[in-house]
PDB file of C-alpha atoms in Angstrom:
ATOM      1  CA  MET A   1      15.483 -21.445  16.780  1.00 43.00           C
ATOM      2  CA  ALA A   2      19.235 -22.015  16.635  1.00 46.00           C
ATOM      3  CA  ASN A   3      18.749 -25.451  15.050  1.00 75.00           C
ATOM      4  CA  LEU A   4      17.335 -23.886  11.881  1.00 89.00           C
ATOM      5  CA  VAL A   5      20.358 -23.327   9.624  1.00 92.00           C
ATOM      6  CA  PHE A   6      20.386 -20.156   7.512  1.00 95.00           C
ATOM      7  CA  SER A   7      23.138 -20.162   4.874  1.00 95.00           C
ATOM      8  CA  ASP A   8      24.651 -17.118   3.158  1.00 95.00           C
ATOM      9  CA  GLN A   9      23.123 -18.306  -0.102  1.00 96.00           C
ATOM     10  CA  GLU A  10      19.654 -18.514   1.458  1.00 96.00           C
ATOM     11  CA  PHE A  11      20.102 -15.057   2.947  1.00 96.00           C
ATOM     12  CA  GLN A  12      20.971 -13.689  -0.493  1.00 96.00           C
ATOM     13  CA  ARG A  13      17.916 -15.330  -2.063  1.00 95.00           C
ATOM     14  CA  ILE A  14      15.623 -13.693   0.472  1.00 94.00           C
ATOM     15  CA  ALA A  15      17.418 -10.348   0.175  1.00 91.00           C
ATOM     16  CA  ASP A  16      17.118 -10.410  -3.626  1.00 92.00           C
ATOM     17  CA  LEU A  17      13.462 -11.431  -3.432  1.00 90.00           C
ATOM     18  CA  MET A  18      12.532  -8.672  -0.994  1.00 83.00           C
ATOM     19  CA  TYR A  19      14.421  -5.994  -2.919  1.00 78.00           C
ATOM     20  CA  GLY A  20      13.030  -6.997  -6.289  1.00 77.00           C
ATOM     21  CA  ALA A  21       9.415  -7.262  -5.165  1.00 73.00           C
ATOM     22  CA  ALA A  22       9.045  -4.677  -2.421  1.00 61.00           C
ATOM     23  CA  GLY A  23      12.100  -2.411  -2.573  1.00 58.00           C
ATOM     24  CA  LEU A  24      13.345  -3.617   0.810  1.00 66.00           C
ATOM     25  CA  SER A  25      17.125  -3.483   1.135  1.00 70.00           C
ATOM     26  CA  PHE A  26      18.940  -5.917   3.447  1.00 82.00           C
ATOM     27  CA  ASN A  27      22.746  -5.888   3.631  1.00 83.00           C
ATOM     28  CA  ASP A  28      24.870  -8.637   5.178  1.00 90.00           C
ATOM     29  CA  SER A  29      24.508  -7.144   8.656  1.00 88.00           C
ATOM     30  CA  LYS A  30      20.778  -7.985   8.563  1.00 87.00           C
ATOM     31  CA  LYS A  31      21.250 -11.747   8.240  1.00 93.00           C
ATOM     32  CA  SER A  32      20.673 -12.415  11.964  1.00 92.00           C
ATOM     33  CA  LEU A  33      17.597 -10.161  11.955  1.00 89.00           C
ATOM     34  CA  ILE A  34      16.045 -12.089   9.054  1.00 93.00           C
ATOM     35  CA  HIS A  35      16.813 -15.369  10.824  1.00 95.00           C
ATOM     36  CA  SER A  36      15.202 -14.248  14.073  1.00 92.00           C
ATOM     37  CA  ARG A  37      12.109 -12.804  12.362  1.00 90.00           C
ATOM     38  CA  LEU A  38      11.394 -15.694  10.002  1.00 94.00           C
ATOM     39  CA  ALA A  39      12.524 -18.778  11.939  1.00 94.00           C
ATOM     40  CA  PRO A  40       9.464 -18.870  14.249  1.00 93.00           C
ATOM     41  CA  ARG A  41       7.132 -18.544  11.260  1.00 92.00           C
ATOM     42  CA  ILE A  42       8.976 -21.279   9.346  1.00 94.00           C
ATOM     43  CA  GLN A  43       8.724 -23.702  12.268  1.00 93.00           C
ATOM     44  CA  LYS A  44       5.081 -22.802  12.948  1.00 92.00           C
ATOM     45  CA  MET A  45       4.248 -23.714   9.346  1.00 91.00           C
ATOM     46  CA  GLY A  46       6.044 -27.052   9.693  1.00 92.00           C
ATOM     47  CA  PHE A  47       8.913 -26.405   7.293  1.00 93.00           C
ATOM     48  CA  GLY A  48      12.219 -28.059   8.138  1.00 90.00           C
ATOM     49  CA  SER A  49      14.477 -25.519   6.461  1.00 94.00           C
ATOM     50  CA  PHE A  50      14.805 -21.968   5.199  1.00 96.00           C
ATOM     51  CA  ALA A  51      15.198 -23.368   1.684  1.00 95.00           C
ATOM     52  CA  ASP A  52      11.704 -24.896   1.745  1.00 95.00           C
ATOM     53  CA  TYR A  53      10.179 -21.634   2.991  1.00 96.00           C
ATOM     54  CA  ILE A  54      12.043 -19.539   0.409  1.00 96.00           C
ATOM     55  CA  ALA A  55      10.756 -21.839  -2.347  1.00 95.00           C
ATOM     56  CA  MET A  56       7.241 -21.079  -1.114  1.00 94.00           C
ATOM     57  CA  LEU A  57       7.910 -17.328  -1.167  1.00 94.00           C
ATOM     58  CA  GLU A  58       9.201 -17.600  -4.739  1.00 93.00           C
ATOM     59  CA  ASP A  59       5.902 -19.213  -5.812  1.00 92.00           C
ATOM     60  CA  GLU A  60       3.724 -16.361  -7.093  1.00 86.00           C
ATOM     61  CA  SER A  61       0.565 -18.243  -6.095  1.00 89.00           C
ATOM     62  CA  GLN A  62       1.623 -17.788  -2.444  1.00 89.00           C
ATOM     63  CA  ALA A  63       1.192 -14.005  -2.445  1.00 81.00           C
ATOM     64  CA  ALA A  64      -0.466 -13.876   0.983  1.00 82.00           C
ATOM     65  CA  GLU A  65       2.454 -15.676   2.628  1.00 88.00           C
ATOM     66  CA  PHE A  66       4.919 -13.444   0.818  1.00 86.00           C
ATOM     67  CA  GLN A  67       3.140 -10.438   2.297  1.00 75.00           C
ATOM     68  CA  MET A  68       3.275 -12.057   5.741  1.00 82.00           C
ATOM     69  CA  ALA A  69       7.053 -12.411   5.338  1.00 86.00           C
ATOM     70  CA  VAL A  70       7.365  -8.758   4.310  1.00 79.00           C
ATOM     71  CA  ASP A  71       5.423  -7.780   7.410  1.00 69.00           C
ATOM     72  CA  LEU A  72       7.698  -9.864   9.627  1.00 80.00           C
ATOM     73  CA  LEU A  73      10.782  -8.246   8.108  1.00 81.00           C
ATOM     74  CA  THR A  74       9.566  -4.652   8.404  1.00 65.00           C
ATOM     75  CA  THR A  75       8.070  -2.508  11.115  1.00 53.00           C
ATOM     76  CA  ASN A  76       4.635  -2.449   9.472  1.00 44.00           C
ATOM     77  CA  GLU A  77       5.324   0.764   7.625  1.00 65.00           C
ATOM     78  CA  THR A  78       2.154   0.317   5.603  1.00 82.00           C
ATOM     79  CA  TYR A  79      -1.224  -0.150   7.233  1.00 91.00           C
ATOM     80  CA  PHE A  80      -4.853   0.842   6.832  1.00 96.00           C
ATOM     81  CA  PHE A  81      -5.783   4.492   7.464  1.00 97.00           C
ATOM     82  CA  ARG A  82      -2.171   5.519   7.953  1.00 94.00           C
ATOM     83  CA  GLU A  83      -2.027   9.267   8.666  1.00 94.00           C
ATOM     84  CA  PRO A  84      -5.673   9.558   9.739  1.00 96.00           C
ATOM     85  CA  LYS A  85      -5.812  13.349   9.288  1.00 97.00           C
ATOM     86  CA  HIS A  86      -5.442  12.784   5.549  1.00 98.00           C
ATOM     87  CA  TYR A  87      -8.591  10.660   5.570  1.00 98.00           C
ATOM     88  CA  ASP A  88     -10.396  13.203   7.746  1.00 98.00           C
ATOM     89  CA  LEU A  89      -9.605  15.810   5.088  1.00 98.00           C
ATOM     90  CA  LEU A  90     -10.857  13.511   2.335  1.00 97.00           C
ATOM     91  CA  GLN A  91     -14.101  12.967   4.222  1.00 96.00           C
ATOM     92  CA  GLN A  92     -14.639  16.739   4.323  1.00 95.00           C
ATOM     93  CA  GLU A  93     -13.559  17.479   0.753  1.00 94.00           C
ATOM     94  CA  LEU A  94     -14.829  14.613  -1.394  1.00 93.00           C
ATOM     95  CA  PRO A  95     -18.505  15.659  -1.327  1.00 90.00           C
ATOM     96  CA  GLN A  96     -17.418  19.032  -2.767  1.00 87.00           C
ATOM     97  CA  PHE A  97     -15.674  17.285  -5.664  1.00 80.00           C
ATOM     98  CA  ALA A  98     -18.647  15.071  -6.450  1.00 71.00           C
ATOM     99  CA  ASN A  99     -20.314  15.819  -9.782  1.00 65.00           C
ATOM    100  CA  LYS A 100     -22.000  14.050 -12.655  1.00 58.00           C
ATOM    101  CA  ALA A 101     -18.642  12.940 -14.034  1.00 70.00           C
ATOM    102  CA  GLY A 102     -17.910  11.056 -10.820  1.00 85.00           C
ATOM    103  CA  LEU A 103     -14.907  11.007  -8.507  1.00 94.00           C
ATOM    104  CA  SER A 104     -11.517   9.528  -9.363  1.00 96.00           C
ATOM    105  CA  VAL A 105      -8.690   8.689  -6.954  1.00 97.00           C
ATOM    106  CA  TRP A 106      -5.183   7.422  -7.766  1.00 98.00           C
ATOM    107  CA  SER A 107      -2.959   5.594  -5.290  1.00 98.00           C
ATOM    108  CA  ALA A 108       0.241   6.010  -7.306  1.00 96.00           C
ATOM    109  CA  ALA A 109       2.558   3.866  -5.169  1.00 90.00           C
ATOM    110  CA  SER A 110       0.001   1.480  -3.796  1.00 92.00           C
ATOM    111  CA  SER A 111       2.203  -1.302  -2.399  1.00 88.00           C
ATOM    112  CA  PHE A 112      -0.079  -3.981  -0.913  1.00 91.00           C
ATOM    113  CA  GLY A 113      -3.212  -1.847  -1.329  1.00 95.00           C
ATOM    114  CA  ASP A 114      -3.724  -0.670   2.271  1.00 96.00           C
ATOM    115  CA  GLU A 115      -4.085   2.953   1.129  1.00 97.00           C
ATOM    116  CA  ALA A 116      -6.421   2.245  -1.779  1.00 98.00           C
ATOM    117  CA  TYR A 117      -8.661  -0.083   0.207  1.00 98.00           C
ATOM    118  CA  SER A 118      -8.813   2.395   3.108  1.00 98.00           C
ATOM    119  CA  THR A 119      -9.992   5.024   0.630  1.00 98.00           C
ATOM    120  CA  ALA A 120     -12.567   2.590  -0.777  1.00 98.00           C
ATOM    121  CA  MET A 121     -13.972   2.027   2.724  1.00 98.00           C
ATOM    122  CA  LEU A 122     -14.236   5.783   3.274  1.00 98.00           C
ATOM    123  CA  MET A 123     -15.876   6.416  -0.081  1.00 97.00           C
ATOM    124  CA  THR A 124     -18.323   3.558   0.406  1.00 97.00           C
ATOM    125  CA  ASP A 125     -19.302   5.121   3.743  1.00 97.00           C
ATOM    126  CA  LEU A 126     -19.794   8.501   2.054  1.00 95.00           C
ATOM    127  CA  GLN A 127     -21.901   6.933  -0.696  1.00 95.00           C
ATOM    128  CA  THR A 128     -24.035   5.070   1.849  1.00 95.00           C
ATOM    129  CA  ALA A 129     -24.607   8.345   3.678  1.00 95.00           C
ATOM    130  CA  GLY A 130     -25.664  10.022   0.422  1.00 93.00           C
ATOM    131  CA  ARG A 131     -22.746  12.471   0.472  1.00 93.00           C
ATOM    132  CA  ILE A 132     -21.316  11.255  -2.849  1.00 94.00           C
ATOM    133  CA  GLY A 133     -22.892   9.356  -5.705  1.00 92.00           C
ATOM    134  CA  PRO A 134     -22.093   5.802  -6.838  1.00 93.00           C
ATOM    135  CA  ASN A 135     -19.965   6.914  -9.780  1.00 93.00           C
ATOM    136  CA  TRP A 136     -16.480   6.847  -8.233  1.00 95.00           C
ATOM    137  CA  SER A 137     -13.316   4.908  -8.962  1.00 96.00           C
ATOM    138  CA  ILE A 138      -9.938   4.136  -7.413  1.00 98.00           C
ATOM    139  CA  LEU A 139      -6.837   3.223  -9.413  1.00 98.00           C
ATOM    140  CA  ALA A 140      -3.911   1.673  -7.515  1.00 97.00           C
ATOM    141  CA  THR A 141      -0.547   1.245  -9.248  1.00 95.00           C
ATOM    142  CA  ASP A 142       2.838  -0.114  -8.212  1.00 88.00           C
ATOM    143  CA  ILE A 143       6.038  -1.173  -9.945  1.00 79.00           C
ATOM    144  CA  SER A 144       6.025  -4.646  -8.341  1.00 78.00           C
ATOM    145  CA  HIS A 145       4.020  -7.391 -10.039  1.00 78.00           C
ATOM    146  CA  ARG A 146       4.306  -9.619  -6.976  1.00 75.00           C
ATOM    147  CA  VAL A 147       3.047  -6.914  -4.617  1.00 83.00           C
ATOM    148  CA  LEU A 148       0.089  -6.254  -6.920  1.00 89.00           C
ATOM    149  CA  LEU A 149      -0.823  -9.948  -6.977  1.00 88.00           C
ATOM    150  CA  SER A 150      -0.978  -9.887  -3.188  1.00 89.00           C
ATOM    151  CA  ALA A 151      -2.970  -6.640  -3.179  1.00 94.00           C
ATOM    152  CA  LYS A 152      -5.603  -8.117  -5.491  1.00 96.00           C
ATOM    153  CA  GLU A 153      -6.082 -11.069  -3.116  1.00 95.00           C
ATOM    154  CA  ALA A 154      -7.007  -8.542  -0.397  1.00 96.00           C
ATOM    155  CA  VAL A 155      -5.836 -10.789   2.458  1.00 96.00           C
ATOM    156  CA  PHE A 156      -4.031  -8.883   5.216  1.00 95.00           C
ATOM    157  CA  PRO A 157      -2.403  -9.682   8.546  1.00 93.00           C
ATOM    158  CA  GLN A 158      -4.867  -8.549  11.216  1.00 93.00           C
ATOM    159  CA  ASP A 159      -2.434  -6.042  12.724  1.00 92.00           C
ATOM    160  CA  ARG A 160      -2.429  -4.049   9.490  1.00 93.00           C
ATOM    161  CA  LEU A 161      -6.089  -3.175  10.134  1.00 96.00           C
ATOM    162  CA  ARG A 162      -5.490  -1.957  13.689  1.00 95.00           C
ATOM    163  CA  ALA A 163      -6.626   1.583  12.769  1.00 96.00           C
ATOM    164  CA  VAL A 164      -9.869   0.403  11.123  1.00 97.00           C
ATOM    165  CA  THR A 165     -12.923   1.142  13.262  1.00 97.00           C
ATOM    166  CA  PRO A 166     -14.936  -1.810  14.635  1.00 96.00           C
ATOM    167  CA  GLU A 167     -17.887  -0.697  12.502  1.00 97.00           C
ATOM    168  CA  ARG A 168     -15.840  -0.833   9.305  1.00 97.00           C
ATOM    169  CA  LEU A 169     -14.345  -4.185  10.278  1.00 97.00           C
ATOM    170  CA  ARG A 170     -17.881  -5.577  10.594  1.00 97.00           C
ATOM    171  CA  ARG A 171     -19.093  -4.028   7.347  1.00 97.00           C
ATOM    172  CA  TYR A 172     -16.148  -4.734   5.098  1.00 98.00           C
ATOM    173  CA  CYS A 173     -13.950  -7.534   6.500  1.00 97.00           C
ATOM    174  CA  LEU A 174     -13.997 -11.290   7.147  1.00 95.00           C
ATOM    175  CA  ARG A 175     -11.714 -12.698   9.851  1.00 91.00           C
ATOM    176  CA  GLY A 176      -9.810 -15.878   9.057  1.00 86.00           C
ATOM    177  CA  GLU A 177     -10.196 -19.060  11.102  1.00 86.00           C
ATOM    178  CA  GLY A 178      -8.095 -22.186  11.487  1.00 87.00           C
ATOM    179  CA  PRO A 179      -4.970 -22.024   9.287  1.00 82.00           C
ATOM    180  CA  SER A 180      -5.996 -18.475   8.269  1.00 86.00           C
ATOM    181  CA  GLU A 181      -6.267 -17.219  11.836  1.00 88.00           C
ATOM    182  CA  GLY A 182      -4.672 -13.797  12.214  1.00 90.00           C
ATOM    183  CA  GLN A 183      -5.529 -12.798   8.657  1.00 93.00           C
ATOM    184  CA  VAL A 184      -8.403 -10.701   7.318  1.00 96.00           C
ATOM    185  CA  LEU A 185     -10.115 -10.902   3.917  1.00 96.00           C
ATOM    186  CA  LEU A 186     -11.788  -7.795   2.504  1.00 98.00           C
ATOM    187  CA  GLN A 187     -15.313  -8.265   1.205  1.00 97.00           C
ATOM    188  CA  ASP A 188     -16.015  -8.108  -2.532  1.00 97.00           C
ATOM    189  CA  LYS A 189     -17.854  -4.775  -2.253  1.00 96.00           C
ATOM    190  CA  ILE A 190     -14.539  -3.153  -1.298  1.00 98.00           C
ATOM    191  CA  ARG A 191     -12.247  -5.240  -3.500  1.00 97.00           C
ATOM    192  CA  GLN A 192     -14.309  -4.546  -6.614  1.00 97.00           C
ATOM    193  CA  ARG A 193     -14.003  -0.766  -6.232  1.00 97.00           C
ATOM    194  CA  VAL A 194     -10.209  -0.787  -6.641  1.00 98.00           C
ATOM    195  CA  GLN A 195      -8.531  -1.386 -10.002  1.00 98.00           C
ATOM    196  CA  PHE A 196      -4.857  -2.406  -9.846  1.00 97.00           C
ATOM    197  CA  GLY A 197      -2.210  -1.909 -12.510  1.00 95.00           C
ATOM    198  CA  GLN A 198       1.562  -2.112 -12.885  1.00 88.00           C
ATOM    199  CA  LEU A 199       3.338   1.205 -13.437  1.00 89.00           C
ATOM    200  CA  ASN A 200       6.899   2.523 -13.199  1.00 82.00           C
ATOM    201  CA  LEU A 201       6.694   6.139 -12.020  1.00 86.00           C
ATOM    202  CA  CYS A 202      10.202   6.838 -13.346  1.00 78.00           C
ATOM    203  CA  LYS A 203       9.149   6.268 -16.955  1.00 81.00           C
ATOM    204  CA  PRO A 204       6.675   8.254 -19.071  1.00 84.00           C
ATOM    205  CA  PHE A 205       3.118   7.013 -18.847  1.00 86.00           C
ATOM    206  CA  GLY A 206      -0.102   7.964 -20.559  1.00 83.00           C
ATOM    207  CA  GLY A 207      -3.759   7.069 -20.784  1.00 88.00           C
ATOM    208  CA  LEU A 208      -4.470   7.851 -17.129  1.00 93.00           C
ATOM    209  CA  GLY A 209      -6.574  10.448 -15.358  1.00 86.00           C
ATOM    210  CA  PRO A 210      -7.421  13.112 -14.782  1.00 94.00           C
ATOM    211  CA  PHE A 211      -7.891  12.535 -11.052  1.00 96.00           C
ATOM    212  CA  ASP A 212      -9.546  14.464  -8.220  1.00 96.00           C
ATOM    213  CA  VAL A 213      -7.190  12.987  -5.599  1.00 97.00           C
ATOM    214  CA  ILE A 214      -3.683  11.515  -5.891  1.00 98.00           C
ATOM    215  CA  PHE A 215      -1.684   9.739  -3.178  1.00 98.00           C
ATOM    216  CA  LEU A 216       2.103   9.572  -3.631  1.00 96.00           C
ATOM    217  CA  ARG A 217       3.075   8.778  -0.066  1.00 93.00           C
ATOM    218  CA  ASN A 218       6.362   7.350   1.195  1.00 85.00           C
ATOM    219  CA  VAL A 219       7.878   6.364  -2.150  1.00 83.00           C
ATOM    220  CA  LEU A 220      10.059   9.362  -3.085  1.00 82.00           C
ATOM    221  CA  ILE A 221      12.726   8.210  -0.634  1.00 73.00           C
ATOM    222  CA  TYR A 222      13.865   5.720  -3.286  1.00 66.00           C
ATOM    223  CA  PHE A 223      14.649   8.463  -5.862  1.00 73.00           C
ATOM    224  CA  ASP A 224      17.459  10.988  -6.282  1.00 73.00           C
ATOM    225  CA  PRO A 225      16.505  14.740  -6.231  1.00 82.00           C
ATOM    226  CA  PRO A 226      16.143  15.293 -10.015  1.00 84.00           C
ATOM    227  CA  THR A 227      14.066  12.129 -10.365  1.00 83.00           C
ATOM    228  CA  LYS A 228      11.822  13.246  -7.493  1.00 87.00           C
ATOM    229  CA  VAL A 229      10.958  16.483  -9.306  1.00 92.00           C
ATOM    230  CA  ASP A 230      10.398  14.655 -12.589  1.00 90.00           C
ATOM    231  CA  VAL A 231       8.143  12.033 -10.990  1.00 89.00           C
ATOM    232  CA  VAL A 232       6.086  14.481  -8.924  1.00 95.00           C
ATOM    233  CA  ASP A 233       5.475  16.899 -11.818  1.00 96.00           C
ATOM    234  CA  ARG A 234       4.522  14.002 -14.116  1.00 95.00           C
ATOM    235  CA  VAL A 235       2.074  12.690 -11.516  1.00 96.00           C
ATOM    236  CA  LEU A 236       0.660  16.163 -10.823  1.00 97.00           C
ATOM    237  CA  SER A 237      -0.010  16.687 -14.536  1.00 96.00           C
ATOM    238  CA  LEU A 238      -2.821  14.157 -14.071  1.00 97.00           C
ATOM    239  CA  LEU A 239      -4.385  15.963 -11.077  1.00 97.00           C
ATOM    240  CA  LYS A 240      -7.340  18.212 -11.815  1.00 95.00           C
ATOM    241  CA  PRO A 241      -6.983  21.904 -10.879  1.00 95.00           C
ATOM    242  CA  GLY A 242      -8.148  22.238  -7.281  1.00 95.00           C
ATOM    243  CA  GLY A 243      -7.531  18.524  -6.667  1.00 96.00           C
ATOM    244  CA  LEU A 244      -5.840  17.111  -3.582  1.00 97.00           C
ATOM    245  CA  PHE A 245      -2.309  15.667  -3.525  1.00 98.00           C
ATOM    246  CA  PHE A 246      -0.919  13.655  -0.608  1.00 97.00           C
ATOM    247  CA  LEU A 247       2.672  12.954   0.429  1.00 95.00           C
ATOM    248  CA  GLY A 248       3.783  11.337   3.665  1.00 91.00           C
ATOM    249  CA  THR A 249       3.689  13.913   6.464  1.00 89.00           C
ATOM    250  CA  ALA A 250       7.357  13.320   7.279  1.00 85.00           C
ATOM    251  CA  GLU A 251       8.419  13.951   3.673  1.00 85.00           C
ATOM    252  CA  GLY A 252       8.245  17.731   4.062  1.00 80.00           C
ATOM    253  CA  ARG A 253       8.085  20.063   1.073  1.00 85.00           C
ATOM    254  CA  VAL A 254       6.954  18.802  -2.302  1.00 90.00           C
ATOM    255  CA  PRO A 255       9.825  18.524  -4.813  1.00 90.00           C
ATOM    256  CA  CYS A 256       8.103  19.926  -7.895  1.00 94.00           C
ATOM    257  CA  LYS A 257       7.618  22.923 -10.174  1.00 92.00           C
ATOM    258  CA  THR A 258       3.813  22.611 -10.239  1.00 95.00           C
ATOM    259  CA  PRO A 259       2.132  25.325  -8.101  1.00 95.00           C
ATOM    260  CA  LEU A 260       0.621  23.808  -4.943  1.00 96.00           C
ATOM    261  CA  GLN A 261      -1.057  25.182  -1.833  1.00 96.00           C
ATOM    262  CA  THR A 262      -0.500  23.455   1.528  1.00 95.00           C
ATOM    263  CA  VAL A 263      -3.782  22.414   3.153  1.00 96.00           C
ATOM    264  CA  ILE A 264      -2.480  20.415   6.147  1.00 96.00           C
ATOM    265  CA  PRO A 265       0.870  18.664   6.685  1.00 95.00           C
ATOM    266  CA  GLY A 266       1.348  16.214   3.814  1.00 95.00           C
ATOM    267  CA  ALA A 267      -1.760  17.410   1.927  1.00 97.00           C
ATOM    268  CA  PHE A 268      -1.699  19.946  -0.913  1.00 97.00           C
ATOM    269  CA  ARG A 269      -4.123  21.500  -3.395  1.00 97.00           C
ATOM    270  CA  LYS A 270      -3.196  22.017  -7.033  1.00 97.00           C
ATOM    271  CA  ALA A 271      -3.584  25.610  -8.175  1.00 92.00           C
ATOM    272  CA  ALA A 272      -6.767  26.222 -10.129  1.00 83.00           C
TER     273      ALA A 272
END
């Protein structure tokens, strides 16, 4: 791959693109890493230069390829059914929340939609089994317009679905062939259950909720301590009393003033 030139200017374009759209930060020391991760993909697609590939990534209609590039440049930090014990807890608890008003779930830092679509698969299973009714909804929000465009397309690199059971893959997914080999498209019955919207958690927001379940996993790392408290309490104001709140297991204690009870690591119940 040494014959594929990667200039400082091209590195900066990719770094700016990844930071602006997905919050990924690459300093100058990461230039060789980006070259080694993307060069094979660029040559496989038949591009003769980094500049041509970057132009493709900057085209918002190429959201699926942008997501592929993000995957190549990260260690797959987001994937379907991440932290499976959280979904086991949901499977136990959601039927208890079910009522005539329906069930509402908010994925508050949804990224490419892995979390929201995983929840949609679980809730569709529960509905099929008669454990919850059909009146449920999932809202997925993120600050990045580009990430949301990709999420709405619901096309994912196959590895991102490695924790999805074979039964769910058959019921809810279509495997790509030919040029789309290695990618998976979610079926409409899952895509249609998730509503996406752009939202900055650091600014006041209204007109949402209340929710039975809120995910706020693996996003607080980007905020300073006072902002963390402000964001978490604002988000929790939209959680119904007794509702479930999820952080990433490795994030530890919840930075907030709202009374919460720990259920399992990373999962909390709002005081009634």
